Structures are given as structure tokens and as C-alpha cells.
mmCIF file of C-alpha atoms in Angstrom:
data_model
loop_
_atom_site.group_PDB
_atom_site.id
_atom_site.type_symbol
_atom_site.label_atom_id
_atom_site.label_comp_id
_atom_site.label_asym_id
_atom_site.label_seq_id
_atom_site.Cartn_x
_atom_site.Cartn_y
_atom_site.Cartn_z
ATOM 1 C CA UNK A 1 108.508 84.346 177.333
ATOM 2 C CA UNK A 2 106.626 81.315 176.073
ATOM 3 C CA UNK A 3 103.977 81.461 173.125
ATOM 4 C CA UNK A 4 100.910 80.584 175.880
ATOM 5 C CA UNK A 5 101.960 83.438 177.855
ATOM 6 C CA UNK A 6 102.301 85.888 174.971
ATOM 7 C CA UNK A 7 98.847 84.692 173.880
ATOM 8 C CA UNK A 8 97.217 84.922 177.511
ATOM 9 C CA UNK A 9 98.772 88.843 177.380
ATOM 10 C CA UNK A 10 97.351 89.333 174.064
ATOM 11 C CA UNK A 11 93.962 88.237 174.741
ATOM 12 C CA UNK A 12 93.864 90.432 178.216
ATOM 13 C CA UNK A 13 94.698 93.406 176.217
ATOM 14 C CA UNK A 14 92.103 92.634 173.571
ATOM 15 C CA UNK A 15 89.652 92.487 176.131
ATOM 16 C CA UNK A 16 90.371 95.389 177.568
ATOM 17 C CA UNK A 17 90.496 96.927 174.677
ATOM 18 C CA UNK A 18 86.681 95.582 173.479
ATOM 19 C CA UNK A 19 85.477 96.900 176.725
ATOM 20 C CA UNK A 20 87.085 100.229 176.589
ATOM 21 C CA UNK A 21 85.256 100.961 172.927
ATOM 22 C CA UNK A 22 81.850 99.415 174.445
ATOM 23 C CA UNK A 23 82.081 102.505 177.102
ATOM 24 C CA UNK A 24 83.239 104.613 174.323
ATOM 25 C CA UNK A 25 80.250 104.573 172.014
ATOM 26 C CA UNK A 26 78.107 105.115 175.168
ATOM 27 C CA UNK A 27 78.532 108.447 174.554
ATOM 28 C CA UNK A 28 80.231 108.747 171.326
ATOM 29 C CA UNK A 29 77.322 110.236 169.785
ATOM 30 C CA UNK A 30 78.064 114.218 170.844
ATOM 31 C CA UNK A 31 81.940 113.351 172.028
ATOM 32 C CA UNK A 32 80.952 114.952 175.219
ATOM 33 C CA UNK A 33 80.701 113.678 178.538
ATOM 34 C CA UNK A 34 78.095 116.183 180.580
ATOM 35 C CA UNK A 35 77.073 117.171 183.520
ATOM 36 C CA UNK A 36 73.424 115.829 184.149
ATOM 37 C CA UNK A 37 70.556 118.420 184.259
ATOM 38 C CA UNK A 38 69.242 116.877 187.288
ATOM 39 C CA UNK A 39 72.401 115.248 189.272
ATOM 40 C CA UNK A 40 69.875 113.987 191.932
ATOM 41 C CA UNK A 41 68.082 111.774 189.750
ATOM 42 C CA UNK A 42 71.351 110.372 188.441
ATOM 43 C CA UNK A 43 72.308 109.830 192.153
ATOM 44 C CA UNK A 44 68.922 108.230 192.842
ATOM 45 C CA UNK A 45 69.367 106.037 189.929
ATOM 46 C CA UNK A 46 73.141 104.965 190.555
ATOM 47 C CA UNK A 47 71.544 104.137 193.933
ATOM 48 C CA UNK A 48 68.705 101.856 192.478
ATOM 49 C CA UNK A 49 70.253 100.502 189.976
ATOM 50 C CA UNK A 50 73.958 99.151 190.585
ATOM 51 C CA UNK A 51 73.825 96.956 193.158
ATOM 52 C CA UNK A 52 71.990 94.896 190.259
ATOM 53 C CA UNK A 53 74.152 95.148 187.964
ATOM 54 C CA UNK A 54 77.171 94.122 190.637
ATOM 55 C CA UNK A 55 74.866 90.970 190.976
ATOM 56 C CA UNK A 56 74.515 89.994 187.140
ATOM 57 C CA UNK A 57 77.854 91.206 186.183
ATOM 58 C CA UNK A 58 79.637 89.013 189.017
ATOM 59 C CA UNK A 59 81.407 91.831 190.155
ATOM 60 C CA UNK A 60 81.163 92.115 193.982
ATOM 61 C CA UNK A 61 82.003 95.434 194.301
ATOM 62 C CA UNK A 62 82.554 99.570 193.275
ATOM 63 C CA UNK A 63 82.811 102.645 194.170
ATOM 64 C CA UNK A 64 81.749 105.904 191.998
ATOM 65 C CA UNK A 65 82.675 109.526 192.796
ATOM 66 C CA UNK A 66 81.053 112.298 190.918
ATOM 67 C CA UNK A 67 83.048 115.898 190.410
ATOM 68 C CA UNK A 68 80.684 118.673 190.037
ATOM 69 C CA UNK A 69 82.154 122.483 189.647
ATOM 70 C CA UNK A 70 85.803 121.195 190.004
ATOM 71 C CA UNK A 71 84.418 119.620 193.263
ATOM 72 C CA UNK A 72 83.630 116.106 193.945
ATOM 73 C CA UNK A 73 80.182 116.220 195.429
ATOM 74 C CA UNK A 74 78.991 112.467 195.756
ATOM 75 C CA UNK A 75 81.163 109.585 196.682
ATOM 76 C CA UNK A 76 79.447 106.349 197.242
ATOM 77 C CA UNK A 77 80.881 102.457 197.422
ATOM 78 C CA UNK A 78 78.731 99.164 196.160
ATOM 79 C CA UNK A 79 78.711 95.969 197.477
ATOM 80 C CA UNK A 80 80.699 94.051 200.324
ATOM 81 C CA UNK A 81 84.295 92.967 200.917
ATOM 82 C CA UNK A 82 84.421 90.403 203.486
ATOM 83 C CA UNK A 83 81.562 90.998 204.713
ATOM 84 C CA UNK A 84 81.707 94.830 205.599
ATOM 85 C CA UNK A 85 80.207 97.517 203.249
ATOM 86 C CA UNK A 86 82.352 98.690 200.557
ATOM 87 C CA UNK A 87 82.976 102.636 200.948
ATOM 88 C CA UNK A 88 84.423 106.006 199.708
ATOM 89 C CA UNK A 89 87.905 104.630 201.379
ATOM 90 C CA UNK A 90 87.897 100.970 200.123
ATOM 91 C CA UNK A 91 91.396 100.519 197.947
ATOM 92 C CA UNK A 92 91.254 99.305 194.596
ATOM 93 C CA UNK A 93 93.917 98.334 192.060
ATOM 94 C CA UNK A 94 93.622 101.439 189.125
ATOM 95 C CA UNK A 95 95.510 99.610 186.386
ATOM 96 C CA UNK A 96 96.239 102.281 183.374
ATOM 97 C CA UNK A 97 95.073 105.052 185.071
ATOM 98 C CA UNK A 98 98.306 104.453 186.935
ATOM 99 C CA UNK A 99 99.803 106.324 183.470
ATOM 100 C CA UNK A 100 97.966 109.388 183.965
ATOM 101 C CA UNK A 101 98.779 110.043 187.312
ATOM 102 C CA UNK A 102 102.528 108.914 186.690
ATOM 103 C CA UNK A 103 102.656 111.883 183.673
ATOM 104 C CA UNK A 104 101.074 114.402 185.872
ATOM 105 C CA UNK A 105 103.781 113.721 188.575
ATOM 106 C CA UNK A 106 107.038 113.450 185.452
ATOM 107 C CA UNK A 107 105.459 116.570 183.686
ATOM 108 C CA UNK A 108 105.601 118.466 187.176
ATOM 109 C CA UNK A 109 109.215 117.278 188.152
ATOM 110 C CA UNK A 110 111.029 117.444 184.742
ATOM 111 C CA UNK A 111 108.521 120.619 182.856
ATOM 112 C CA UNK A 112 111.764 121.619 181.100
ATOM 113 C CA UNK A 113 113.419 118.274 180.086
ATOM 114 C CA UNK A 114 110.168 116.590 178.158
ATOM 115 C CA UNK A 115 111.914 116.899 175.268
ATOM 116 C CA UNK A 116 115.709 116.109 176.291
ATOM 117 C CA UNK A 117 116.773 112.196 175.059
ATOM 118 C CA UNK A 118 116.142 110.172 177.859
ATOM 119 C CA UNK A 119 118.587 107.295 177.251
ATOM 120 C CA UNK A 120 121.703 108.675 178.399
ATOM 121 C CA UNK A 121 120.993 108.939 181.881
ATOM 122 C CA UNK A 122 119.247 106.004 182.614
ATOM 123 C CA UNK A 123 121.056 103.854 185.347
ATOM 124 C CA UNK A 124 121.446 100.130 185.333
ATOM 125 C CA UNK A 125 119.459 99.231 181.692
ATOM 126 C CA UNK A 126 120.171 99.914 178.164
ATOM 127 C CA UNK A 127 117.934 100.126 175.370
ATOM 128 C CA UNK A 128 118.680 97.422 172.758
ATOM 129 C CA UNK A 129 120.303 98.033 169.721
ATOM 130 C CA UNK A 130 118.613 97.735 166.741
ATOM 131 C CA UNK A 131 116.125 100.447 167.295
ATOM 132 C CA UNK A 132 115.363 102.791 164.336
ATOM 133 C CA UNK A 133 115.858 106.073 166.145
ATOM 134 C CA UNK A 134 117.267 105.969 169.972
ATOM 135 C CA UNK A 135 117.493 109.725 169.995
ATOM 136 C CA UNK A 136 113.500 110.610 169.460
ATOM 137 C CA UNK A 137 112.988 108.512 173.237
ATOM 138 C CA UNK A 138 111.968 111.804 175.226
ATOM 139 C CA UNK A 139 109.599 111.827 178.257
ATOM 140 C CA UNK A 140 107.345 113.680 175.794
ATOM 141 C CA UNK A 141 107.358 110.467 173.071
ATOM 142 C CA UNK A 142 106.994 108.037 176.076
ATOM 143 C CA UNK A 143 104.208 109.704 177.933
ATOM 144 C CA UNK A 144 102.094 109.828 174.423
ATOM 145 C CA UNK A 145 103.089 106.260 173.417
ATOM 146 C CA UNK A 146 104.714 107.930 170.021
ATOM 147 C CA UNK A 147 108.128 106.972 171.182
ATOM 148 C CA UNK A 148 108.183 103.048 169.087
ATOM 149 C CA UNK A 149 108.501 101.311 171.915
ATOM 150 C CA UNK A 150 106.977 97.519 172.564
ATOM 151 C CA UNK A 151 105.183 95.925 175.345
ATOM 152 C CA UNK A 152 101.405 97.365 175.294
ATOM 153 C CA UNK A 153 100.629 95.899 178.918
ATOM 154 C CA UNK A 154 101.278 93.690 181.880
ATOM 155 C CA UNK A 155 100.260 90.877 183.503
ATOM 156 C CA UNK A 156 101.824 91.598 187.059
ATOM 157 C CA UNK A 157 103.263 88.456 188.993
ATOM 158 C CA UNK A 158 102.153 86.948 192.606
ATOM 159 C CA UNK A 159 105.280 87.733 194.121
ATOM 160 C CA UNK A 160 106.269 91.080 195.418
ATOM 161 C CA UNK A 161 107.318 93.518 192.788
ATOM 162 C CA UNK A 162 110.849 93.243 191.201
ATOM 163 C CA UNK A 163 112.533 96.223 190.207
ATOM 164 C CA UNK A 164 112.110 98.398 187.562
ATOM 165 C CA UNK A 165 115.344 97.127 185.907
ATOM 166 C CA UNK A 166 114.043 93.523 186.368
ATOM 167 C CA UNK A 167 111.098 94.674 184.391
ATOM 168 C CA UNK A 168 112.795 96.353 181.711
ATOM 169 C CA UNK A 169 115.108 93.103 180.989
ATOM 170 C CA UNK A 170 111.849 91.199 180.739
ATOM 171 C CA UNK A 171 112.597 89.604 183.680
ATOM 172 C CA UNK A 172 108.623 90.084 185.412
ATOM 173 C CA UNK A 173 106.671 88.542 182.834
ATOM 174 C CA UNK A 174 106.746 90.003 180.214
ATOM 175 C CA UNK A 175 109.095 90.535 177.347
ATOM 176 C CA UNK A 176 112.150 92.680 177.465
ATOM 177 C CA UNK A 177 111.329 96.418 176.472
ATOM 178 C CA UNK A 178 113.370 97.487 172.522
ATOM 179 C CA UNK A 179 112.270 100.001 170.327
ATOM 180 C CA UNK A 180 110.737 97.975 168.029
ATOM 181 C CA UNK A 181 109.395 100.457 165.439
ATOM 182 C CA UNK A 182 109.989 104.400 163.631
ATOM 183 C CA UNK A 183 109.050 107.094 166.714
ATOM 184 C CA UNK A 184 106.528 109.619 165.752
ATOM 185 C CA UNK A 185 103.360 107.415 166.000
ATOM 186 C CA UNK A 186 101.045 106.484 168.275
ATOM 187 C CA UNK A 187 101.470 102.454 169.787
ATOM 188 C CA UNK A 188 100.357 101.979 173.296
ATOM 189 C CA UNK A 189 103.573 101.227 175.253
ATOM 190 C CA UNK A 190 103.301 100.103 179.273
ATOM 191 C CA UNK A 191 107.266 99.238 178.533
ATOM 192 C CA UNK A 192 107.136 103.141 177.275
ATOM 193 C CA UNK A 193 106.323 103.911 180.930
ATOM 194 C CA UNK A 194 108.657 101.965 182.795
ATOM 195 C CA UNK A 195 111.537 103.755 180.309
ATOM 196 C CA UNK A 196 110.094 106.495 181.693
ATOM 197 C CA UNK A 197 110.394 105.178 185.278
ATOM 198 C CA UNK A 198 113.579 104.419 184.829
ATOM 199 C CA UNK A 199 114.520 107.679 183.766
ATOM 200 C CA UNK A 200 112.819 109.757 186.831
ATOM 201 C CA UNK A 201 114.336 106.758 189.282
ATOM 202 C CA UNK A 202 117.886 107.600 187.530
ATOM 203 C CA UNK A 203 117.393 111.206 187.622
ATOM 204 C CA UNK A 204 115.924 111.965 191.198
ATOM 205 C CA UNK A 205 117.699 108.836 192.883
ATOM 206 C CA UNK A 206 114.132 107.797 194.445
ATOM 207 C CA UNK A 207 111.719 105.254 193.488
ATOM 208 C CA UNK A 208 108.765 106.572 191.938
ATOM 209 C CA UNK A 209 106.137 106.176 194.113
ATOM 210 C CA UNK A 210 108.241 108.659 195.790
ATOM 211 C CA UNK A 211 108.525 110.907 193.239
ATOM 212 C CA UNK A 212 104.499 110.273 192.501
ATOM 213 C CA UNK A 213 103.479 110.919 196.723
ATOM 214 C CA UNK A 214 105.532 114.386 196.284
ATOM 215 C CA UNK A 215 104.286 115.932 193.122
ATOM 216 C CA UNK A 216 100.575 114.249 193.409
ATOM 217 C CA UNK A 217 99.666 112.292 195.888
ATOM 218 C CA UNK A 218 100.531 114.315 199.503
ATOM 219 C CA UNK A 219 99.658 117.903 197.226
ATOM 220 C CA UNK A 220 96.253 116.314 196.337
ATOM 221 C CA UNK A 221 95.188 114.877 199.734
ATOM 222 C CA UNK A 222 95.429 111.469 197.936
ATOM 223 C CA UNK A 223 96.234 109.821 201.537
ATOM 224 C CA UNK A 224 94.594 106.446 200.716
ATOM 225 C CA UNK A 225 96.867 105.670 197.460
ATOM 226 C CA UNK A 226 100.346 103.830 196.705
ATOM 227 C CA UNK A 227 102.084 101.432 195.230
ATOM 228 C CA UNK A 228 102.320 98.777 198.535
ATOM 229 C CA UNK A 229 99.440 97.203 197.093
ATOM 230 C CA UNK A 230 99.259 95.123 199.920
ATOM 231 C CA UNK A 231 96.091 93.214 201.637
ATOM 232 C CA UNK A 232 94.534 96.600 202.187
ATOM 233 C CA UNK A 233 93.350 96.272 198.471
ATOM 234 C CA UNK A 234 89.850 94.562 198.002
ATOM 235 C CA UNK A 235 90.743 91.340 196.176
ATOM 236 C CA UNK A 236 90.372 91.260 192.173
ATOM 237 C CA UNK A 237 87.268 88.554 190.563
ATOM 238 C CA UNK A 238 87.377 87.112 186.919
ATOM 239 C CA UNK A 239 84.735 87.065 184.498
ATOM 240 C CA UNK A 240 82.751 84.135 187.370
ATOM 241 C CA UNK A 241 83.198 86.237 190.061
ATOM 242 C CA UNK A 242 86.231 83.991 191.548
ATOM 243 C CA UNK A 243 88.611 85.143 193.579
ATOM 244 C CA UNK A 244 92.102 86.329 192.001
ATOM 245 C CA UNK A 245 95.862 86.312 193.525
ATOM 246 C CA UNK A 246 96.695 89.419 194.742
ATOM 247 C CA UNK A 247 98.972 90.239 191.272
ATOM 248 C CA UNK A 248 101.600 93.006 191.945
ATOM 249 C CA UNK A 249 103.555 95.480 189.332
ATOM 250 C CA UNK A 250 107.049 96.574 189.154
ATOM 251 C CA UNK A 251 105.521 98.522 186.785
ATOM 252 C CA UNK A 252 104.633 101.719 189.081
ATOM 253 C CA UNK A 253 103.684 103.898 186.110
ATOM 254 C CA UNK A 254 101.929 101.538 183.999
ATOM 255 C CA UNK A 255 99.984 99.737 186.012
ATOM 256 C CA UNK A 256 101.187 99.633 189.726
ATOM 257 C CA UNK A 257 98.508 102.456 191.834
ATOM 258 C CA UNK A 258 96.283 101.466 194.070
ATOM 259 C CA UNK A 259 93.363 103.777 195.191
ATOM 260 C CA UNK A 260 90.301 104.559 196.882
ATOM 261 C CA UNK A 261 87.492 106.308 194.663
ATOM 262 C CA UNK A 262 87.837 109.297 196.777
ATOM 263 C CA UNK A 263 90.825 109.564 195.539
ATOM 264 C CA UNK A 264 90.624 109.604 192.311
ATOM 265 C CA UNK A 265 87.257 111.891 192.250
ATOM 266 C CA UNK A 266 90.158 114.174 194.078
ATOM 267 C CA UNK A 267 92.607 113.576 191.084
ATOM 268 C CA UNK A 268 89.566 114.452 188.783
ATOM 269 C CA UNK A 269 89.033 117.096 190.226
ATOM 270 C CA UNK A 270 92.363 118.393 189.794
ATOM 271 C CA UNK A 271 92.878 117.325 186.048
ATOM 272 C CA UNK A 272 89.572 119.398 184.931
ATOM 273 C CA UNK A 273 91.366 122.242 186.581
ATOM 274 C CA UNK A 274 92.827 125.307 184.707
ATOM 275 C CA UNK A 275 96.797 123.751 186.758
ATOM 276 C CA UNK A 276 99.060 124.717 184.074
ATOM 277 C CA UNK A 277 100.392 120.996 184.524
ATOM 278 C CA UNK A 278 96.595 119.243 183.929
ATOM 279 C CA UNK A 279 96.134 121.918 181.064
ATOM 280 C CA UNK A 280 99.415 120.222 179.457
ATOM 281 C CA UNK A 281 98.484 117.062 180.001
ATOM 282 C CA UNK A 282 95.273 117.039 178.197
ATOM 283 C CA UNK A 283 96.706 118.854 175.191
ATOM 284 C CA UNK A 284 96.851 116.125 171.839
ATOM 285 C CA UNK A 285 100.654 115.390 171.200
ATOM 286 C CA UNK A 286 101.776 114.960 167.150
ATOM 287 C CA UNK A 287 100.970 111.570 166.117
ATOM 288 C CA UNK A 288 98.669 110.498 167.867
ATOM 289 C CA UNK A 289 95.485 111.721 165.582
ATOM 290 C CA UNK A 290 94.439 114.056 168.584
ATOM 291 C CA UNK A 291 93.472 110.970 170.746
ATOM 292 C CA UNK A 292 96.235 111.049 173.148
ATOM 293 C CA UNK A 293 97.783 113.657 174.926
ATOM 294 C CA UNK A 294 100.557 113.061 177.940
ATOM 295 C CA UNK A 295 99.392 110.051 180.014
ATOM 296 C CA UNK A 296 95.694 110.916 178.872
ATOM 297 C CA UNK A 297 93.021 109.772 176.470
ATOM 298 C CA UNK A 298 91.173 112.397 174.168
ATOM 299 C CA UNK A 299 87.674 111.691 173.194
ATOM 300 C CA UNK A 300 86.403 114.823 171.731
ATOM 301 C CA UNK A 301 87.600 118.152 173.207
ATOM 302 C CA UNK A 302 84.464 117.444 176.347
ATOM 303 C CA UNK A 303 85.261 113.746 176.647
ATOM 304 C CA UNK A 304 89.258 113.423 178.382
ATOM 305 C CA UNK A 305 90.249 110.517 180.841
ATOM 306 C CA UNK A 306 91.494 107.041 181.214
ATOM 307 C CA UNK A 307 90.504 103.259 181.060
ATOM 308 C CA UNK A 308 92.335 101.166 183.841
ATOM 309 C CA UNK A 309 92.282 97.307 183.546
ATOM 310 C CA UNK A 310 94.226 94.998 185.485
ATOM 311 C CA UNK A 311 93.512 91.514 185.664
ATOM 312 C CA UNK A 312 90.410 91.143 188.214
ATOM 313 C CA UNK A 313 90.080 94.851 188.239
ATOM 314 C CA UNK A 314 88.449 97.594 185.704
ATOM 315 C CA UNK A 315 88.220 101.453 186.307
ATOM 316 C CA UNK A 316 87.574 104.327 184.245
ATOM 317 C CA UNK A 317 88.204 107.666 184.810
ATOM 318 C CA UNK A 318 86.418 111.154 182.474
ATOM 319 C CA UNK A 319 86.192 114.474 182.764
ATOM 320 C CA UNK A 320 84.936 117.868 180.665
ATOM 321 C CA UNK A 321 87.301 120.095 181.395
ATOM 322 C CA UNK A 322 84.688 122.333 180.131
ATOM 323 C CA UNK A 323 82.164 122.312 182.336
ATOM 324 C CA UNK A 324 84.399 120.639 185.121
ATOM 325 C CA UNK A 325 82.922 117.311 185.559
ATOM 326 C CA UNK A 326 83.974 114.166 186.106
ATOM 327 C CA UNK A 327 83.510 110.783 186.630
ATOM 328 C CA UNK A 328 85.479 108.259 188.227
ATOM 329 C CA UNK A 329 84.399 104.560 188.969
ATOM 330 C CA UNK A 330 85.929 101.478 190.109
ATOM 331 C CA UNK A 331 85.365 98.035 190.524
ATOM 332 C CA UNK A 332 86.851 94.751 191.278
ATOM 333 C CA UNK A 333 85.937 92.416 188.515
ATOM 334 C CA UNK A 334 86.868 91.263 184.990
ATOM 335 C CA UNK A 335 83.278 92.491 184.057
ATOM 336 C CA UNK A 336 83.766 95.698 185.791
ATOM 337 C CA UNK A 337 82.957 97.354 182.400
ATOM 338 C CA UNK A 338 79.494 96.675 182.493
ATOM 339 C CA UNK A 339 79.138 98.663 185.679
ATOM 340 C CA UNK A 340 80.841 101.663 183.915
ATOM 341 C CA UNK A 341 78.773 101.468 181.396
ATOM 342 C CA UNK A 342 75.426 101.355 183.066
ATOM 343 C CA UNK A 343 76.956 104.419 185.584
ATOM 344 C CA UNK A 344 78.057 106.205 182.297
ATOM 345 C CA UNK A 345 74.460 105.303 180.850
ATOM 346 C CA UNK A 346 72.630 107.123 183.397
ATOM 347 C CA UNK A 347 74.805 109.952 183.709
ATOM 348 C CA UNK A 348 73.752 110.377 179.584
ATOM 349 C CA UNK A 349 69.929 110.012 180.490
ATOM 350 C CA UNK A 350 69.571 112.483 183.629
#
């Protein structure tokens, strides 16, 4: 992996990383995320006000989906893709909310292995010696990023997907996967993910996606989401509002769903439910200072969800498991985070 590309990955993540905090102190204030006290003016205002702020953030388009009760109960698209009207059912890439619906579907499948060592029946790949503790890699230390393990993020490539192997030997762009520090902290890991791929590929004898449609996907109505990520998807923008390559991920878990926002106000739905497996997932795992739980980011106890950024592509998905509401948007543009913030900005003021 050359120094360029190391920087280029390095400055993606940053950015995402900037952006994710920006949304963050929207409402870091109470740590809550709540329900508005008049959800039709929010609705009115979403309405007015984003197909501005599309137009000044160069984003052409999103989607929002509102869960009220446990129920989404407005679904809306923005803007155009190719000259049609973006809707409830237009695909777009998720990026690292890919990890929480990954965890929901490995917590499901293995509930009684999360904390078994994972390395001994993985197929085809072998972690790298050197590693300071082999034995604490456990779906549980993967799924919480606790587990040592490098590679924060991808880039994906413009060729069809390689395999998760390929990935893991740092042969898709990115470096090959070690444990490169003590387990028992958190460090955001994509490569933690595709160990975890691995493992449910080696274990089940199915690809993932399978694995995912089985446990998530076909139980959730979810019909409009995969891992094909083919032409269906609305194409990605950069920070001008230029058309991107279509970038694909061997990375399923990390970074590889595609979805429509109806979707993933579904999924929402589902994860502020009382499902033993959501309830799990939104618990805060040792080491991670209570801001992580499996697949999941932690807030505040009212404020649970992910940020999903993939290049030309930015989502964000919250709930209160509370009061069961959520929010999920997405868009497809490098400066998709100022459209979350002004959705999450008038969700605050209603």
C-alpha cells in the first residue's frame, strides 16, 4: 500500500470523523435525541427546507424516514436521479451502518459463541503473528472494536468485489488486517469486521449477505437492500457535486449494504424495539467508555445509532429506544452531513 494511498484513507476517515462530531454536538446538549412535540411542523419544515440545503450543499439527493411509536410514519426522498424524483425506494450506499446491521444478523446466528476465540475456525486466512493476545479475538471484541485489530476503514475499489480473503490479505486496497495492539480497548476496526466475516462465512459455509438476508433482511421486510450494489444504486457526488465511480466493498460488514431509506426507517424501527437481540446490541461493552456497544454507537442512554460514510455517500442513523424514535437519513454526497444536520436541527426545534 503506497504512502499517497494511506494518506488519501487517512484523510477520508478524518473527514468522516469531523462530520460525525459536527452532528454530534447538534444535540449533545441533553444527550437525547426526541421525539418532536409537534411532528407536523418538523415534517412541514423538512419539506421547506431541504431541497435548499441539497442545492448549497451540492448534494443532489436524500431520503429521510421518521420512526414514531416503534413505527415509521413519514418516509420522504429529495431531489432527482437522472432525472426522475428521488423516493422512499431509491437505493443508496449505507457505508458504516453496514456494521450495525452485520452485528444484529452475527449476534442472532452465533447468541452463544460471542465469546468463543474466533481464530481457529476461520477458513482460508490467518491472523499474523506478532499480535499481543490472539486468544481475546471473539465476535464480542470484534463487534465493539475492543478486539486490537487495525484497519479503521475502506476505500472500496471500481472493480467488482474480491473476496473476503482477498480483503483480509490486503489485497483490495487497503492494508492487510494484524492485531496490531493489547485487546480490551476501544479502536475502530472495519478489518475487525471482515475477521468477523470471515468467521460467520467459515462457520455457516455461506457468504454473508446470505447470512445478513436470513437473520435481517427477509425477517424485516428489508426487500430493497443487498450487497449487489449494482447500477440500481443512485450514483455517489464529492464535495463539487461530481459524479463518483460506482466503488464496491468486499467488505460486506464494514461497509458493503446498500439500501433504500425505507429500509432502514424499518431497521430503526426494529433496533428501538424491546427484541432481545436489539436490546443486546445497544448495551455498552467493557472498554469502550460506554460509547460503543455491538455494531452500535452510544450517545447518552436516549441518543443510540450509527454514522455511515462511504466515499460520495453519508448516512446517519438514531434512535431513543426510550421513547421509540428514530431517525434515519441518507444522501448521496461528500457533504451529505450538512443535510443531517439541518434534518437533525429541526427535529431539536419542533
Amino acid at each position: 500500500m503506497t504512502r499517497r494511498r494511506v494518506l488519501v484513507l487517512s484523510t477520508v476517515l478524518v473527514l468522516a470523523l469531523v462530520a460525525g462530531i459536527a452532528v454530534w454536538w447538534l444535540v449533545r446538549d441533553t444527550d437525547e435525541l426526541r421525539q418532536p412535540d409537534n411532528p407536523s411542523a418538523a415534517i412541514a419544515r423538512l419539506e421547506r427546507e431541504l431541497p435548499g440545503v441539497l442545492a448549497e450543499a451540492r448534494v443532489p439527493a436524500a431520503a429521510v424516514a421518521l420512526v414514531v411509536d416503534g413505527r415509521p410514519s413519514y418516509v420522504r426522498g429529495f431531489g432527482e436521479q437522472n432525472g426522475r424524483p428521488v423516493d422512499e425506494g431509491t437505493i443508496f450506499q449505507a457505508g458504516s451502518i453496514s456494521k450495525t446491521v452485520a452485528a444484529a444478523a452475527l449476534v442472532r446466528r452465533f447468541a452463544g459463541q460471542l465469546d468463543m476465540p474466533v481464530l481457529d475456525r476461520l477458513q482460508g486466512w490467518a491472523l499474523p503473528p506478532g499480535g499481543p493476545d490472539p486468544a481475546a479475538i471473539t465476535l464480542r471484541t470484534l463487534l465493539s472494536h475492543t478486539a486490537g485489530i487495525n484497519v479503521p476503514g475502506y476505500l472500496g475499489t471500481a472493480q467488482p468485489a474480491a473476496a473476503t480473503v482477498d480483503s483480509l490479505l490486503g489485497r483490495a486496497g487497503s492494508e492487510p488486517v494484524r492485531q496490531s495492539e493489547k485487546p480490551g480497548r476501544y479502536r475502530y476496526s472495519g478489518g475487525g469486521y471482515t475477521i468477523a466475516q470471515l468467521y460467520a462465512e467459515s462457520v455457516t459455509g455461506a457468504p454473508l449477505p446470505e447470512v445478513i438476508e436470513d437473520e435481517v433482511l427477509a425477517p424485516l421486510g428489508m426487500n430493497r437492500s443487498g450487497y449487489a450494489c449494482g447500477p440500481e444504486v443512485i450514483a455517489g457526488h464529492d464535495q463539487d457535486g461530481r459524479p463518483m465511480p460506482r466503488y464496491r466493498y468486499a467488505e460486506s460488514a464494514a461497509a458493503g449494504l446498500c439500501t433504500s431509506v425505507d429500509d432502514l426507517g424499518r431497521f430503526a424501527a426494529w433496533l428501538s424495539s424491546e427484541d432481545p437481540v436489539a436490546v443486546q446490541l445497544r448495551q455498552p461493552v467493557a472498554g469502550t467508555d460506554g460509547a460503543y456497544g455491538l455494531g452500535i454507537e452510544l450517545d447518552g442512554p436516549e441518543m443510540v445509532g450509527h454514522l455511515g460514510v462511504n466515499r460520495g455517500y453519508y448516512a446517519r442513523l438514531l434512535i431513543n429506544p426510550s421513547q421509540r424514535f428514530g431517525v434515519a437519513v441518507v444522501t448521496n454526497g461528500d457533504h451529505g452531513d450538512r443535510v443531517v444536520a439541518r434534518v437533525l436541527k429541526i427535529i431539536a426545534e419542533s
